[in-house]
Coordinates of C-alpha atoms and ligand atoms in Angstrom, one line a residue:
M1 CA 40.5 -30.1 10.5
A2 CA 37.9 -29.5 13.2
G3 CA 35.2 -28.7 10.7
T4 CA 36.0 -31.8 8.7
A5 CA 35.9 -34.0 11.8
I6 CA 32.4 -32.6 12.8
S7 CA 30.9 -33.0 9.4
G8 CA 32.3 -36.5 9.1
R9 CA 30.7 -37.4 12.4
L10 CA 27.3 -36.0 11.4
T11 CA 27.2 -38.0 8.2
G12 CA 28.5 -41.1 10.0
R13 CA 31.6 -41.0 7.7
L14 CA 35.0 -41.5 9.4
V15 CA 37.6 -39.0 8.7
W16 CA 41.4 -39.1 9.1
Q17 CA 42.7 -37.3 12.2
R18 CA 46.2 -36.3 13.1
A19 CA 47.5 -38.4 16.0
T20 CA 50.6 -37.5 18.0
L21 CA 52.6 -40.2 19.8
L22 CA 52.6 -39.3 23.5
A23 CA 53.9 -42.4 25.3
V24 CA 55.4 -45.8 24.5
T25 CA 55.3 -49.0 26.6
E26 CA 57.6 -51.9 25.6
E27 CA 55.5 -55.0 26.0
T28 CA 57.9 -57.7 24.6
A29 CA 61.0 -57.7 22.5
G30 CA 58.8 -57.5 19.4
A31 CA 55.7 -55.5 20.5
R32 CA 54.9 -52.1 22.1
S33 CA 51.9 -50.1 23.0
L34 CA 51.6 -46.7 21.5
A35 CA 49.5 -44.0 23.1
F36 CA 48.4 -41.2 20.8
E37 CA 46.8 -37.9 21.5
V38 CA 43.9 -37.4 19.0
P39 CA 42.2 -34.0 19.7
G40 CA 38.4 -34.4 19.6
W41 CA 38.5 -38.2 19.7
P42 CA 34.8 -39.4 20.1
G43 CA 35.6 -42.3 22.4
H44 CA 35.4 -46.1 21.7
L45 CA 34.3 -49.5 23.0
G46 CA 36.5 -52.4 24.0
G47 CA 37.0 -54.5 20.8
Q48 CA 36.9 -51.6 18.2
H49 CA 39.9 -50.8 16.0
V50 CA 41.4 -47.9 14.1
D51 CA 42.8 -47.5 10.7
L52 CA 46.3 -46.1 10.8
R53 CA 47.8 -44.3 7.8
L54 CA 51.5 -43.4 7.2
T55 CA 52.5 -41.0 4.5
A56 CA 56.1 -40.9 3.2
D57 CA 57.8 -37.7 2.0
D58 CA 57.1 -38.6 -1.6
G59 CA 53.4 -39.0 -0.9
Y60 CA 53.4 -42.8 -0.8
T61 CA 50.9 -44.0 1.8
A62 CA 50.4 -47.3 3.7
Q63 CA 47.4 -48.1 5.8
R64 CA 46.7 -50.9 8.4
S65 CA 44.2 -51.7 11.1
Y66 CA 45.0 -51.8 14.8
S67 CA 42.8 -52.7 17.7
M68 CA 42.7 -50.4 20.7
S69 CA 44.2 -52.0 23.7
A70 CA 42.8 -49.6 26.3
P71 CA 39.3 -48.2 26.9
A72 CA 38.3 -44.7 26.0
G73 CA 39.9 -41.9 28.0
G74 CA 39.6 -38.4 26.7
D75 CA 41.7 -37.8 23.6
L76 CA 43.9 -40.8 24.2
V77 CA 44.0 -43.7 21.7
T78 CA 46.3 -46.6 22.7
I79 CA 47.2 -49.5 20.3
T80 CA 49.5 -52.4 20.7
V81 CA 51.5 -53.5 17.7
Q82 CA 53.4 -56.8 17.3
R83 CA 56.2 -56.7 14.8
V84 CA 55.7 -58.9 11.7
D85 CA 59.4 -59.2 10.7
D86 CA 59.0 -59.0 6.9
G87 CA 56.1 -56.5 7.2
E88 CA 56.0 -53.0 5.9
V89 CA 54.2 -51.0 8.6
S90 CA 54.5 -52.9 11.9
P91 CA 58.4 -52.8 12.0
Y92 CA 58.2 -49.0 11.6
L93 CA 55.7 -48.6 14.4
V94 CA 57.6 -50.9 16.7
D95 CA 61.2 -49.9 16.0
Q96 CA 61.1 -46.3 14.6
L97 CA 58.2 -44.2 15.6
R98 CA 59.3 -41.7 18.3
I99 CA 57.4 -39.7 20.9
G100 CA 56.2 -36.5 19.2
D101 CA 55.9 -38.1 15.8
A102 CA 52.5 -37.9 14.0
V103 CA 50.5 -40.5 12.1
E104 CA 46.9 -40.4 10.9
L105 CA 44.1 -42.4 12.6
R106 CA 40.5 -43.0 11.5
G107 CA 37.9 -44.5 13.7
P108 CA 36.6 -46.0 15.9
V109 CA 35.8 -48.8 13.5
G110 CA 33.5 -51.8 14.2
G111 CA 30.3 -52.3 16.0
W112 CA 30.0 -56.1 16.2
F113 CA 33.1 -57.3 17.9
V114 CA 32.6 -55.1 21.0
W115 CA 31.8 -55.7 24.7
R116 CA 29.4 -53.3 26.4
P117 CA 29.6 -53.0 30.2
T118 CA 25.8 -53.1 30.3
D119 CA 25.7 -56.7 29.0
P120 CA 25.3 -59.1 32.0
A121 CA 26.3 -62.3 30.2
P122 CA 29.5 -64.1 31.2
V123 CA 32.3 -63.6 28.8
L124 CA 34.8 -66.0 27.2
L125 CA 37.8 -64.3 25.5
V126 CA 40.0 -66.5 23.3
G127 CA 43.1 -64.8 21.9
G128 CA 45.9 -66.0 19.7
G129 CA 49.1 -64.0 19.6
S130 CA 48.4 -60.3 19.1
G131 CA 44.7 -61.2 19.0
V132 CA 44.7 -60.6 22.7
V133 CA 44.9 -56.9 22.1
P134 CA 41.2 -56.1 21.7
L135 CA 40.4 -58.6 24.5
M136 CA 42.7 -56.6 26.8
A137 CA 40.7 -53.5 26.0
M138 CA 37.5 -55.4 27.1
I139 CA 39.2 -56.5 30.3
R140 CA 40.3 -53.0 31.0
A141 CA 36.9 -51.6 30.1
R142 CA 35.3 -54.1 32.6
R143 CA 37.7 -52.8 35.3
A144 CA 37.1 -49.2 34.5
A145 CA 33.3 -49.7 34.7
G146 CA 33.6 -51.6 38.0
S147 CA 31.7 -54.5 36.4
R148 CA 31.5 -57.8 38.2
V149 CA 30.5 -59.8 35.0
P150 CA 32.6 -63.0 35.1
F151 CA 35.3 -63.0 32.4
R152 CA 37.5 -66.0 31.3
L153 CA 40.5 -65.5 29.1
I154 CA 42.2 -68.3 27.2
Y155 CA 45.4 -66.8 25.7
S156 CA 47.3 -68.9 23.1
V157 CA 50.9 -67.6 22.7
R158 CA 54.1 -69.0 21.3
T159 CA 56.4 -68.7 24.4
P160 CA 56.4 -67.0 27.8
A161 CA 58.5 -64.2 26.3
D162 CA 55.8 -63.4 23.7
V163 CA 53.1 -62.7 26.3
L164 CA 51.6 -59.2 25.9
F165 CA 50.5 -57.3 29.0
A166 CA 52.3 -60.0 31.0
R167 CA 52.4 -58.2 34.4
E168 CA 48.8 -57.1 34.3
L169 CA 47.5 -60.6 33.3
R170 CA 49.8 -62.6 35.6
Q171 CA 49.2 -60.4 38.6
P172 CA 45.9 -58.8 37.9
P173 CA 44.8 -55.8 40.0
I174 CA 42.2 -56.5 42.8
A175 CA 39.6 -54.8 40.6
D176 CA 40.0 -57.7 38.1
G177 CA 38.4 -60.1 40.6
G178 CA 36.2 -62.5 38.6
L179 CA 38.7 -62.6 35.7
D180 CA 40.3 -66.0 35.2
T181 CA 43.2 -66.5 32.7
A182 CA 44.4 -69.8 31.2
W183 CA 47.5 -70.0 29.1
V184 CA 48.1 -72.2 26.1
Y185 CA 51.7 -72.2 24.8
T186 CA 52.2 -73.3 21.3
R187 CA 56.0 -73.6 21.0
E188 CA 57.7 -73.4 24.5
A189 CA 55.9 -73.6 27.8
P190 CA 57.4 -72.2 31.1
A191 CA 59.0 -74.6 33.6
G192 CA 56.3 -76.2 35.7
A193 CA 53.5 -75.7 33.2
A194 CA 51.0 -78.5 32.9
G195 CA 51.2 -80.3 29.6
L196 CA 53.4 -79.9 26.4
P197 CA 53.2 -77.0 24.0
H198 CA 50.2 -77.4 21.7
R199 CA 47.6 -75.6 19.7
I200 CA 44.4 -74.9 21.5
T201 CA 42.1 -77.9 21.6
L202 CA 38.5 -78.7 22.4
S203 CA 39.5 -79.8 25.8
D204 CA 41.2 -76.5 26.6
L205 CA 37.9 -74.8 25.7
T206 CA 35.9 -77.2 27.8
A207 CA 38.3 -76.9 30.8
H208 CA 38.8 -73.1 30.7
G209 CA 35.7 -71.8 29.0
W210 CA 32.0 -71.6 30.0
P211 CA 29.4 -74.3 29.4
A212 CA 27.1 -73.3 26.5
D213 CA 24.0 -73.5 28.7
L214 CA 25.3 -70.4 30.7
E215 CA 24.8 -68.5 27.4
P216 CA 28.2 -66.7 27.5
M217 CA 29.2 -64.2 24.9
C218 CA 32.4 -65.5 23.2
F219 CA 35.0 -63.2 21.6
V220 CA 37.7 -64.9 19.5
C221 CA 40.6 -63.0 17.9
G222 CA 43.9 -63.8 16.2
P223 CA 45.3 -65.1 13.0
T224 CA 42.6 -66.4 10.5
G225 CA 43.4 -70.1 11.0
F226 CA 43.3 -69.8 14.8
V227 CA 40.0 -67.9 14.7
E228 CA 38.3 -70.4 12.4
A229 CA 39.5 -73.4 14.4
V230 CA 38.4 -71.9 17.8
A231 CA 35.1 -70.6 16.5
T232 CA 34.2 -74.0 14.9
A233 CA 35.2 -75.8 18.2
L234 CA 33.0 -73.4 20.2
V235 CA 30.0 -74.1 17.9
D236 CA 30.7 -77.8 18.2
L237 CA 30.5 -77.4 22.0
G238 CA 27.0 -76.0 21.6
H239 CA 27.6 -72.2 21.6
P240 CA 25.1 -70.5 19.2
A241 CA 27.1 -69.1 16.2
D242 CA 25.7 -65.6 16.9
R243 CA 27.2 -65.6 20.4
V244 CA 30.7 -66.4 19.0
K245 CA 32.1 -63.1 17.7
T246 CA 35.3 -63.2 15.8
E247 CA 38.0 -60.8 14.6
R248 CA 40.7 -62.0 12.1
F249 CA 44.1 -60.2 12.2
G250 CA 46.2 -61.8 9.5
P251 CA 46.6 -64.5 6.9
S252 CA 48.9 -67.0 8.6
G253 CA 49.0 -69.5 11.6
S254 CA 49.9 -68.6 15.1
Ligands
LIG301 C1 40.7 -55.5 12.4 C2 42.2 -55.7 12.6 C3 42.8 -55.4 13.8 C4 44.2 -55.6 14.0 N1 44.7 -55.3 15.2 C5 46.1 -55.5 15.4 C6 46.7 -55.3 16.6 O1 46.0 -54.8 17.6 N2 48.0 -55.5 16.8 C7 48.7 -56.0 15.7 O2 50.0 -56.1 15.9 N3 48.2 -56.2 14.5 C8 46.9 -56.0 14.3 N4 46.3 -56.3 13.1 C9 47.2 -56.7 12.0 C10 47.7 -55.4 11.3 O3 46.7 -54.7 10.6 C11 48.8 -55.7 10.2 O4 48.3 -56.7 9.3 C12 50.1 -56.2 10.8 O5 50.7 -55.2 11.6 C13 51.1 -56.5 9.6 O6 51.3 -55.4 8.9 P1 52.7 -55.1 8.1 O7 52.5 -53.9 7.2 O8 53.8 -55.1 9.1 O9 52.9 -56.4 7.3 P2 52.5 -56.6 5.7 O10 53.5 -55.8 4.9 O11 51.1 -56.3 5.5 O12 52.7 -58.1 5.5 C14 54.0 -58.7 5.4 C15 54.0 -60.2 5.5 O13 53.4 -60.7 6.7 C16 52.2 -61.4 6.5 N5 51.3 -60.9 7.5 C17 50.5 -59.8 7.4 N6 49.8 -59.6 8.5 C18 50.1 -60.6 9.4 C19 49.7 -60.9 10.6 N7 48.8 -60.2 11.4 N8 50.2 -62.1 11.2 C20 51.1 -62.8 10.5 N9 51.5 -62.5 9.3 C21 51.0 -61.4 8.7 C22 51.8 -61.1 5.1 O14 51.2 -62.3 4.5 C23 53.2 -60.9 4.4 O15 53.8 -62.1 4.1 C24 44.9 -56.1 12.9 C25 44.3 -56.4 11.7 C26 43.0 -56.2 11.5 C27 42.3 -56.6 10.2

């Protein structure tokens, strides 16, 4: 295994690595974070993802992509999975995988949808549903780097009970100074929230994003329809298309 991993890295080819589940954090009733130990993990940047492969006893395999939700830390790779009720892989990861179980991971994947702590530009993060996962990795990477780059997060989510990383986002650590979070609820807003539930609009982006003339880097992640609507709105607001980076998670609406 070690020899394969090294030769894969030298040729730039990613190889499957055994990953053992070390810890689980329940995020919501339908989502949990899974921390795997992956010996020899090369590290990763906020925004990158892994391919995860499951193999059944009869040799059948299923493979899906999952973003890392935490920055690099030794051999630890943490993902956060939201259950898709009629799905094949996500219900298994959320409901059945146990500490000590092994899966295979391949990565890190992706070099475009990443935030580097050396980039001084202000950052706008716009996440829909589980699309907040790679954005959380960027927020945590900013904290880990001691960066003061101003971050704004607009998080579109169905109901308060569906909010991932709720405690960390609602009561951010002092080290997250300079991070502002705005919430857009699509189905049920908490008592006292301003406005009715709605899908994200141009005025949400104007009110809670950055003006285009500050030249922010924008990261948009979520279901395909959400990403396309938000990216189009940001370009309409004057953000250059090459500063609006997108990652699409799935085929349906939020
Ligand atoms: C780059 C990348 C990163 C991703 N990161 C994450 C992540 O961090 N966390 C996470 O939970 N998911 C993430 N996903 C989505 C993930 O890869 C799977 O698509 C998701 O877990 C569903 O897989 P499944 O096997 O349960 O469902 P499937 O068996 O593949 O699909 C079952 C049904 O659900 C629909 N469906 C499939 N995917 C979605 C979806 N995402 N949303 C709504 N409906 C869907 C299908 O059309 C089908 O009707 C990511 C996807 C990509 C491409």
